[in-house]
PDB file of C-alpha atoms in Angstrom:
ATOM      1  CA  MET A  22      41.713  87.848  78.058  1.00  0.00           C
ATOM      2  CA  THR A  23      45.555  87.668  78.932  1.00  0.00           C
ATOM      3  CA  ARG A  24      47.758  85.327  77.638  1.00  0.00           C
ATOM      4  CA  HIS A  25      49.620  83.487  79.461  1.00  0.00           C
ATOM      5  CA  THR A  26      53.496  83.120  77.985  1.00  0.00           C
ATOM      6  CA  GLY A  27      55.054  80.880  81.423  1.00  0.00           C
ATOM      7  CA  THR A  28      57.846  83.724  81.135  1.00  0.00           C
ATOM      8  CA  THR A  29      59.039  85.170  84.577  1.00  0.00           C
ATOM      9  CA  PRO A  30      57.840  89.043  84.012  1.00  0.00           C
ATOM     10  CA  GLU A  31      60.911  91.377  84.419  1.00  0.00           C
ATOM     11  CA  THR A  32      61.670  94.868  85.784  1.00  0.00           C
ATOM     12  CA  THR A  33      61.795  98.132  83.869  1.00  0.00           C
ATOM     13  CA  ASP A  34      65.686  97.241  84.368  1.00  0.00           C
ATOM     14  CA  GLY A  35      65.748  93.340  82.913  1.00  0.00           C
ATOM     15  CA  THR A  36      65.899  91.890  86.569  1.00  0.00           C
ATOM     16  CA  ALA A  37      63.546  89.031  86.504  1.00  0.00           C
ATOM     17  CA  ALA A  38      60.498  90.014  89.106  1.00  0.00           C
ATOM     18  CA  ASP A  39      61.080  87.156  91.799  1.00  0.00           C
ATOM     19  CA  GLY A  40      65.010  87.873  91.853  1.00  0.00           C
ATOM     20  CA  THR A  41      66.094  85.034  89.796  1.00  0.00           C
ATOM     21  CA  HIS A  42      68.889  87.502  87.625  1.00  0.00           C
ATOM     22  CA  ASP A  43      69.907  88.802  91.598  1.00  0.00           C
ATOM     23  CA  ARG A  44      70.644  85.315  92.727  1.00  0.00           C
ATOM     24  CA  ALA A  45      72.342  83.654  89.168  1.00  0.00           C
ATOM     25  CA  ALA A  46      74.947  86.705  89.389  1.00  0.00           C
ATOM     26  CA  ASP A  47      75.498  86.283  93.230  1.00  0.00           C
ATOM     27  CA  GLU A  48      76.123  82.252  93.278  1.00  0.00           C
ATOM     28  CA  THR A  49      78.491  83.057  90.337  1.00  0.00           C
ATOM     29  CA  HIS A  50      80.393  85.633  92.416  1.00  0.00           C
ATOM     30  CA  ASP A  51      80.133  83.526  95.470  1.00  0.00           C
ATOM     31  CA  LYS A  52      81.606  80.713  93.365  1.00  0.00           C
ATOM     32  CA  ALA A  53      84.707  82.804  91.455  1.00  0.00           C
ATOM     33  CA  VAL A  54      85.590  84.181  95.285  1.00  0.00           C
ATOM     34  CA  ALA A  55      85.683  80.336  97.057  1.00  0.00           C
ATOM     35  CA  GLU A  56      88.357  79.792  93.820  1.00  0.00           C
ATOM     36  CA  ALA A  57      90.006  82.735  94.757  1.00  0.00           C
ATOM     37  CA  ARG A  58      90.473  81.457  98.610  1.00  0.00           C
ATOM     38  CA  TYR A  59      91.679  78.481  97.391  1.00  0.00           C
ATOM     39  CA  GLU A  60      94.428  79.767  94.694  1.00  0.00           C
ATOM     40  CA  ILE A  61      95.450  82.781  97.404  1.00  0.00           C
ATOM     41  CA  VAL A  62      96.315  79.782  99.706  1.00  0.00           C
ATOM     42  CA  ARG A  63      97.772  77.521  97.156  1.00  0.00           C
ATOM     43  CA  VAL A  64     100.075  79.788  96.256  1.00  0.00           C
ATOM     44  CA  GLY A  65     101.394  80.821  99.708  1.00  0.00           C
ATOM     45  CA  THR A  66     101.715  77.154 100.770  1.00  0.00           C
ATOM     46  CA  SER A  67     104.200  76.609  97.406  1.00  0.00           C
ATOM     47  CA  LEU A  68     105.974  79.973  98.099  1.00  0.00           C
ATOM     48  CA  PHE A  69     106.779  79.209 101.655  1.00  0.00           C
ATOM     49  CA  ALA A  70     107.503  74.942 100.817  1.00  0.00           C
ATOM     50  CA  ARG A  71     110.225  76.644  98.189  1.00  0.00           C
ATOM     51  CA  GLY A  72     111.340  79.060 100.269  1.00  0.00           C
ATOM     52  CA  TYR A  73     110.283  81.943  98.260  1.00  0.00           C
ATOM     53  CA  VAL A  74     108.373  83.741 102.021  1.00  0.00           C
ATOM     54  CA  HIS A  75     109.050  83.541 105.343  1.00  0.00           C
ATOM     55  CA  ALA A  76     107.403  84.730 108.771  1.00  0.00           C
ATOM     56  CA  SER A  77     104.334  87.097 107.923  1.00  0.00           C
ATOM     57  CA  ALA A  78     106.472  89.066 105.521  1.00  0.00           C
ATOM     58  CA  GLY A  79     104.712  89.219 101.568  1.00  0.00           C
ATOM     59  CA  ASN A  80     100.950  89.480 100.587  1.00  0.00           C
ATOM     60  CA  ILE A  81      98.861  88.003  98.034  1.00  0.00           C
ATOM     61  CA  SER A  82      95.769  89.105  96.774  1.00  0.00           C
ATOM     62  CA  ALA A  83      93.314  88.150  93.609  1.00  0.00           C
ATOM     63  CA  LYS A  84      90.744  90.557  91.514  1.00  0.00           C
ATOM     64  CA  VAL A  85      87.224  88.726  91.476  1.00  0.00           C
ATOM     65  CA  GLY A  86      84.497  91.685  89.968  1.00  0.00           C
ATOM     66  CA  ASP A  87      84.831  94.660  91.627  1.00  0.00           C
ATOM     67  CA  SER A  88      85.858  92.989  95.069  1.00  0.00           C
ATOM     68  CA  HIS A  89      89.344  92.110  95.749  1.00  0.00           C
ATOM     69  CA  LEU A  90      90.259  89.660  98.449  1.00  0.00           C
ATOM     70  CA  ILE A  91      93.763  89.932 100.181  1.00  0.00           C
ATOM     71  CA  THR A  92      95.606  88.008 102.641  1.00  0.00           C
ATOM     72  CA  PRO A  93      95.131  89.720 105.749  1.00  0.00           C
ATOM     73  CA  THR A  94      97.901  91.927 107.720  1.00  0.00           C
ATOM     74  CA  ASP A  95     100.417  90.302 109.444  1.00  0.00           C
ATOM     75  CA  ALA A  96      99.223  86.705 108.389  1.00  0.00           C
ATOM     76  CA  ALA A  97     102.097  83.622 107.369  1.00  0.00           C
ATOM     77  CA  LEU A  98     101.441  83.136 103.528  1.00  0.00           C
ATOM     78  CA  GLY A  99     102.676  79.241 104.462  1.00  0.00           C
ATOM     79  CA  PHE A 100      99.672  79.068 106.969  1.00  0.00           C
ATOM     80  CA  LEU A 101      96.480  80.597 105.584  1.00  0.00           C
ATOM     81  CA  GLU A 102      93.312  79.774 105.897  1.00  0.00           C
ATOM     82  CA  ARG A 103      90.600  80.311 103.363  1.00  0.00           C
ATOM     83  CA  ASP A 104      88.178  81.897 105.384  1.00  0.00           C
ATOM     84  CA  ARG A 105      89.948  84.308 106.978  1.00  0.00           C
ATOM     85  CA  LEU A 106      91.028  86.045 103.930  1.00  0.00           C
ATOM     86  CA  ALA A 107      89.764  89.607 103.872  1.00  0.00           C
ATOM     87  CA  LEU A 108      87.201  90.841 101.241  1.00  0.00           C
ATOM     88  CA  VAL A 109      86.164  94.702 100.527  1.00  0.00           C
ATOM     89  CA  ASP A 110      84.058  95.644  97.891  1.00  0.00           C
ATOM     90  CA  ALA A 111      84.835  98.121  94.940  1.00  0.00           C
ATOM     91  CA  ARG A 112      85.260 101.126  97.067  1.00  0.00           C
ATOM     92  CA  GLY A 113      87.967  98.800  99.150  1.00  0.00           C
ATOM     93  CA  GLU A 114      85.509  98.711 102.149  1.00  0.00           C
ATOM     94  CA  GLN A 115      85.798  95.334 104.346  1.00  0.00           C
ATOM     95  CA  LEU A 116      82.984  92.747 103.777  1.00  0.00           C
ATOM     96  CA  ALA A 117      84.495  89.321 105.596  1.00  0.00           C
ATOM     97  CA  GLY A 118      87.541  87.993 106.759  1.00  0.00           C
ATOM     98  CA  ASP A 119      90.391  89.598 109.007  1.00  0.00           C
ATOM     99  CA  ARG A 120      91.871  92.844 108.788  1.00  0.00           C
ATOM    100  CA  ALA A 121      93.033  93.790 105.039  1.00  0.00           C
ATOM    101  CA  SER A 122      97.161  93.725 104.721  1.00  0.00           C
ATOM    102  CA  LYS A 123      98.119  97.923 104.644  1.00  0.00           C
ATOM    103  CA  THR A 124      99.131  96.936 101.397  1.00  0.00           C
ATOM    104  CA  LEU A 125      95.829  96.728  99.824  1.00  0.00           C
ATOM    105  CA  THR A 126      95.910 100.080  98.395  1.00  0.00           C
ATOM    106  CA  LEU A 127      98.816  99.157  96.329  1.00  0.00           C
ATOM    107  CA  HIS A 128      97.214  95.706  94.925  1.00  0.00           C
ATOM    108  CA  ARG A 129      93.878  97.401  93.865  1.00  0.00           C
ATOM    109  CA  ARG A 130      95.661 100.276  92.139  1.00  0.00           C
ATOM    110  CA  ILE A 131      97.589  97.828  90.123  1.00  0.00           C
ATOM    111  CA  CYS A 132      95.008  96.114  89.001  1.00  0.00           C
ATOM    112  CA  ALA A 133      93.088  99.505  88.300  1.00  0.00           C
ATOM    113  CA  ALA A 134      96.618 100.774  86.028  1.00  0.00           C
ATOM    114  CA  ASP A 135      96.749  97.485  84.443  1.00  0.00           C
ATOM    115  CA  PRO A 136      93.343  95.407  82.972  1.00  0.00           C
ATOM    116  CA  THR A 137      95.126  92.201  82.881  1.00  0.00           C
ATOM    117  CA  ALA A 138      96.205  91.920  86.264  1.00  0.00           C
ATOM    118  CA  ARG A 139      93.395  89.659  88.417  1.00  0.00           C
ATOM    119  CA  PHE A 140      96.068  88.141  90.402  1.00  0.00           C
ATOM    120  CA  VAL A 141      99.063  90.186  92.649  1.00  0.00           C
ATOM    121  CA  ILE A 142     102.049  88.608  94.737  1.00  0.00           C
ATOM    122  CA  HIS A 143     104.360  91.226  96.869  1.00  0.00           C
ATOM    123  CA  THR A 144     106.864  88.477  98.908  1.00  0.00           C
ATOM    124  CA  HIS A 145     110.092  89.790 100.204  1.00  0.00           C
ATOM    125  CA  SER A 146     112.475  86.843  97.927  1.00  0.00           C
ATOM    126  CA  THR A 147     115.852  86.659  99.233  1.00  0.00           C
ATOM    127  CA  HIS A 148     118.299  87.553  96.225  1.00  0.00           C
ATOM    128  CA  LEU A 149     115.486  90.392  94.829  1.00  0.00           C
ATOM    129  CA  VAL A 150     116.050  91.992  98.092  1.00  0.00           C
ATOM    130  CA  GLY A 151     119.919  91.385  98.745  1.00  0.00           C
ATOM    131  CA  LEU A 152     120.179  92.592  94.966  1.00  0.00           C
ATOM    132  CA  THR A 153     118.806  95.990  96.350  1.00  0.00           C
ATOM    133  CA  LEU A 154     120.937  96.100  98.868  1.00  0.00           C
ATOM    134  CA  ALA A 155     124.113  95.363  96.854  1.00  0.00           C
ATOM    135  CA  GLY A 156     123.180  97.159  93.763  1.00  0.00           C
ATOM    136  CA  VAL A 157     120.936  96.701  90.664  1.00  0.00           C
ATOM    137  CA  TRP A 158     121.493  97.312  87.263  1.00  0.00           C
ATOM    138  CA  SER A 159     119.716 100.233  86.651  1.00  0.00           C
ATOM    139  CA  ARG A 160     116.798 102.043  88.019  1.00  0.00           C
ATOM    140  CA  ASP A 161     114.911 101.248  85.151  1.00  0.00           C
ATOM    141  CA  ASP A 162     115.978  97.428  84.687  1.00  0.00           C
ATOM    142  CA  VAL A 163     116.394  96.100  88.068  1.00  0.00           C
ATOM    143  CA  LEU A 164     118.296  93.014  86.039  1.00  0.00           C
ATOM    144  CA  PRO A 165     120.019  92.892  82.478  1.00  0.00           C
ATOM    145  CA  PRO A 166     118.479  90.302  80.068  1.00  0.00           C
ATOM    146  CA  ILE A 167     120.884  87.732  80.453  1.00  0.00           C
ATOM    147  CA  THR A 168     118.823  84.838  79.539  1.00  0.00           C
ATOM    148  CA  PRO A 169     116.283  84.204  77.198  1.00  0.00           C
ATOM    149  CA  TYR A 170     113.526  83.379  79.497  1.00  0.00           C
ATOM    150  CA  TYR A 171     114.363  86.512  81.725  1.00  0.00           C
ATOM    151  CA  VAL A 172     113.015  88.318  78.545  1.00  0.00           C
ATOM    152  CA  MET A 173     110.111  86.262  77.539  1.00  0.00           C
ATOM    153  CA  LYS A 174     108.224  85.595  81.302  1.00  0.00           C
ATOM    154  CA  VAL A 175     109.442  89.059  82.983  1.00  0.00           C
ATOM    155  CA  GLY A 176     110.692  91.450  80.610  1.00  0.00           C
ATOM    156  CA  HIS A 177     111.517  94.963  82.277  1.00  0.00           C
ATOM    157  CA  VAL A 178     111.349  95.668  86.229  1.00  0.00           C
ATOM    158  CA  PRO A 179     111.806  99.525  87.180  1.00  0.00           C
ATOM    159  CA  LEU A 180     113.502  99.326  90.484  1.00  0.00           C
ATOM    160  CA  ILE A 181     110.637 101.878  93.479  1.00  0.00           C
ATOM    161  CA  PRO A 182     112.783 103.414  95.837  1.00  0.00           C
ATOM    162  CA  TYR A 183     112.478 103.162  99.312  1.00  0.00           C
ATOM    163  CA  HIS A 184     109.174 103.717 101.296  1.00  0.00           C
ATOM    164  CA  ARG A 185     107.889 102.571 104.600  1.00  0.00           C
ATOM    165  CA  PRO A 186     105.178  99.818 103.862  1.00  0.00           C
ATOM    166  CA  GLY A 187     102.266 100.010 103.744  1.00  0.00           C
ATOM    167  CA  ASP A 188     102.992 104.088 102.596  1.00  0.00           C
ATOM    168  CA  PRO A 189     100.245 104.972 100.204  1.00  0.00           C
ATOM    169  CA  ARG A 190     102.431 106.513  97.574  1.00  0.00           C
ATOM    170  CA  VAL A 191     104.090 103.790  96.642  1.00  0.00           C
ATOM    171  CA  ALA A 192     100.770 102.665  94.445  1.00  0.00           C
ATOM    172  CA  ASP A 193     101.791 105.969  92.760  1.00  0.00           C
ATOM    173  CA  LEU A 194     105.128 105.575  91.895  1.00  0.00           C
ATOM    174  CA  VAL A 195     104.188 101.785  90.056  1.00  0.00           C
ATOM    175  CA  THR A 196     100.814 103.017  88.673  1.00  0.00           C
ATOM    176  CA  ALA A 197     102.943 105.874  87.061  1.00  0.00           C
ATOM    177  CA  ARG A 198     105.119 103.061  85.614  1.00  0.00           C
ATOM    178  CA  ILE A 199     102.643 100.873  84.584  1.00  0.00           C
ATOM    179  CA  ALA A 200     101.306 103.541  82.551  1.00  0.00           C
ATOM    180  CA  GLU A 201     104.581 104.900  81.466  1.00  0.00           C
ATOM    181  CA  HIS A 202     106.336 101.335  80.182  1.00  0.00           C
ATOM    182  CA  ALA A 203     102.516 101.184  78.474  1.00  0.00           C
ATOM    183  CA  ALA A 204     102.076 103.870  76.758  1.00  0.00           C
ATOM    184  CA  SER A 205     105.865 102.853  75.579  1.00  0.00           C
ATOM    185  CA  ARG A 206     103.992  98.981  73.984  1.00  0.00           C
ATOM    186  CA  THR A 207     106.926  97.552  76.686  1.00  0.00           C
ATOM    187  CA  PRO A 208     104.134  96.452  79.575  1.00  0.00           C
ATOM    188  CA  ILE A 209     105.719  95.435  82.757  1.00  0.00           C
ATOM    189  CA  ARG A 210     104.756  92.718  84.987  1.00  0.00           C
ATOM    190  CA  ALA A 211     106.692  93.287  88.062  1.00  0.00           C
ATOM    191  CA  VAL A 212     108.430  96.171  89.912  1.00  0.00           C
ATOM    192  CA  LEU A 213     111.318  95.848  92.530  1.00  0.00           C
ATOM    193  CA  LEU A 214     110.431  97.418  95.698  1.00  0.00           C
ATOM    194  CA  ASP A 215     113.997  99.065  97.651  1.00  0.00           C
ATOM    195  CA  ARG A 216     115.039  96.954 100.572  1.00  0.00           C
ATOM    196  CA  LEU A 217     111.325  95.210 100.390  1.00  0.00           C
ATOM    197  CA  GLY A 218     111.239  92.997  97.648  1.00  0.00           C
ATOM    198  CA  PRO A 219     108.867  92.779  94.566  1.00  0.00           C
ATOM    199  CA  VAL A 220     105.493  92.792  93.401  1.00  0.00           C
ATOM    200  CA  VAL A 221     103.872  90.698  90.689  1.00  0.00           C
ATOM    201  CA  TRP A 222     101.385  90.587  88.352  1.00  0.00           C
ATOM    202  CA  GLY A 223      98.880  88.246  85.397  1.00  0.00           C
ATOM    203  CA  PRO A 224      96.071  87.359  84.523  1.00  0.00           C
ATOM    204  CA  ASP A 225      96.026  84.624  86.884  1.00  0.00           C
ATOM    205  CA  ALA A 226      97.666  82.713  89.292  1.00  0.00           C
ATOM    206  CA  ALA A 227      99.622  80.825  87.370  1.00  0.00           C
ATOM    207  CA  THR A 228     100.908  83.627  85.481  1.00  0.00           C
ATOM    208  CA  ALA A 229     102.043  85.820  88.552  1.00  0.00           C
ATOM    209  CA  LEU A 230     103.546  82.989  89.924  1.00  0.00           C
ATOM    210  CA  ALA A 231     105.999  81.863  86.650  1.00  0.00           C
ATOM    211  CA  VAL A 232     107.083  86.112  86.623  1.00  0.00           C
ATOM    212  CA  LEU A 233     108.190  85.817  90.642  1.00  0.00           C
ATOM    213  CA  GLU A 234     109.927  82.613  90.014  1.00  0.00           C
ATOM    214  CA  GLU A 235     111.894  83.631  87.332  1.00  0.00           C
ATOM    215  CA  LEU A 236     112.742  87.373  88.615  1.00  0.00           C
ATOM    216  CA  GLU A 237     113.829  85.874  91.622  1.00  0.00           C
ATOM    217  CA  GLU A 238     116.287  82.653  89.645  1.00  0.00           C
ATOM    218  CA  THR A 239     117.356  85.706  88.065  1.00  0.00           C
ATOM    219  CA  ALA A 240     118.540  87.841  90.796  1.00  0.00           C
ATOM    220  CA  ARG A 241     120.030  84.471  92.232  1.00  0.00           C
ATOM    221  CA  LEU A 242     122.074  83.741  88.846  1.00  0.00           C
ATOM    222  CA  TRP A 243     123.122  87.410  88.630  1.00  0.00           C
ATOM    223  CA  LEU A 244     124.623  87.478  92.426  1.00  0.00           C
ATOM    224  CA  LEU A 245     126.338  84.195  92.442  1.00  0.00           C
ATOM    225  CA  THR A 246     128.020  85.258  89.024  1.00  0.00           C
ATOM    226  CA  GLY A 247     129.060  88.071  90.510  1.00  0.00           C
ATOM    227  CA  ARG A 248     127.460  90.345  88.474  1.00  0.00           C
ATOM    228  CA  ARG A 249     129.357  89.559  85.927  1.00  0.00           C
ATOM    229  CA  PRO A 250     127.470  88.532  82.972  1.00  0.00           C
ATOM    230  CA  GLU A 251     126.923  90.407  79.846  1.00  0.00           C
ATOM    231  CA  PRO A 252     123.587  91.598  78.665  1.00  0.00           C
ATOM    232  CA  LEU A 253     122.228  89.567  75.728  1.00  0.00           C
ATOM    233  CA  PRO A 254     123.149  91.253  72.548  1.00  0.00           C
ATOM    234  CA  ALA A 255     120.671  93.475  70.852  1.00  0.00           C
ATOM    235  CA  THR A 256     120.613  90.400  67.643  1.00  0.00           C
ATOM    236  CA  ALA A 257     119.325  88.378  70.552  1.00  0.00           C
ATOM    237  CA  LEU A 258     116.763  90.371  71.689  1.00  0.00           C
ATOM    238  CA  ASP A 259     115.454  91.533  68.187  1.00  0.00           C
ATOM    239  CA  GLU A 260     115.166  87.502  67.708  1.00  0.00           C
ATOM    240  CA  LEU A 261     112.971  87.122  70.796  1.00  0.00           C
ATOM    241  CA  ARG A 262     110.812  89.515  70.142  1.00  0.00           C
ATOM    242  CA  SER A 263     110.038  88.609  66.802  1.00  0.00           C
ATOM    243  CA  ALA A 264     109.736  84.379  67.583  1.00  0.00           C
ATOM    244  CA  PHE A 265     107.648  85.046  70.866  1.00  0.00           C
ATOM    245  CA  GLY A 266     106.471  88.717  70.984  1.00  0.00           C
ATOM    246  CA  ALA A 267     109.036  89.754  73.858  1.00  0.00           C
ATOM    247  CA  ALA A 268     107.795  92.767  75.563  1.00  0.00           C
ATOM    248  CA  TRP A 269     111.337  94.404  75.352  1.00  0.00           C
TER     249      TRP A 269
END
């Protein structure tokens, strides 16, 4: 006589024969996607309300498992609709929503190059685009370390040479910079695209947003002061590394 254990039989790969495991995984993923939709719309609305974005410039994405959610092409970030955000699978093929932003490749490549990157924001922020027109501090550091919070919250930001919007070659340049800084143990959280604005990333929306805000405000300060402030001295940078683990 066969003894009944009261458990659900499993297939050879450990999945419940009745599909319970698959359904639970799908429900978890769907919940995460819904939360990411909410965050993208919230961030877009906030950026627009505070003047960080205008018209249909810029894009936002979130990595959810192996999938990505990204704002549609030519979407106005201040007026996003959750259900119209583009959802793509691990291969970049669209599953739902309006047509994905032309910068999808860049967003996906950033997340692949930096395992901590789960939320990516690109804007055409006025002072940072203006900085590329007026002249950056250097191609390896678009701004000097003039404030402690810039050093702690932003860190090094390299300039990426101009390419047309959506050019896939930009992803190669950005991921090369990510790899260079990772090798030197000074990981970056942002790059500045010449004439197009910043791309920032982080493990979540709040972190990426904080990087963008500090970066834009530092550019504003430097331009308002005629690009005259001297960088913090080496002793101050050493202190920030020691006290806060600043990656500079």
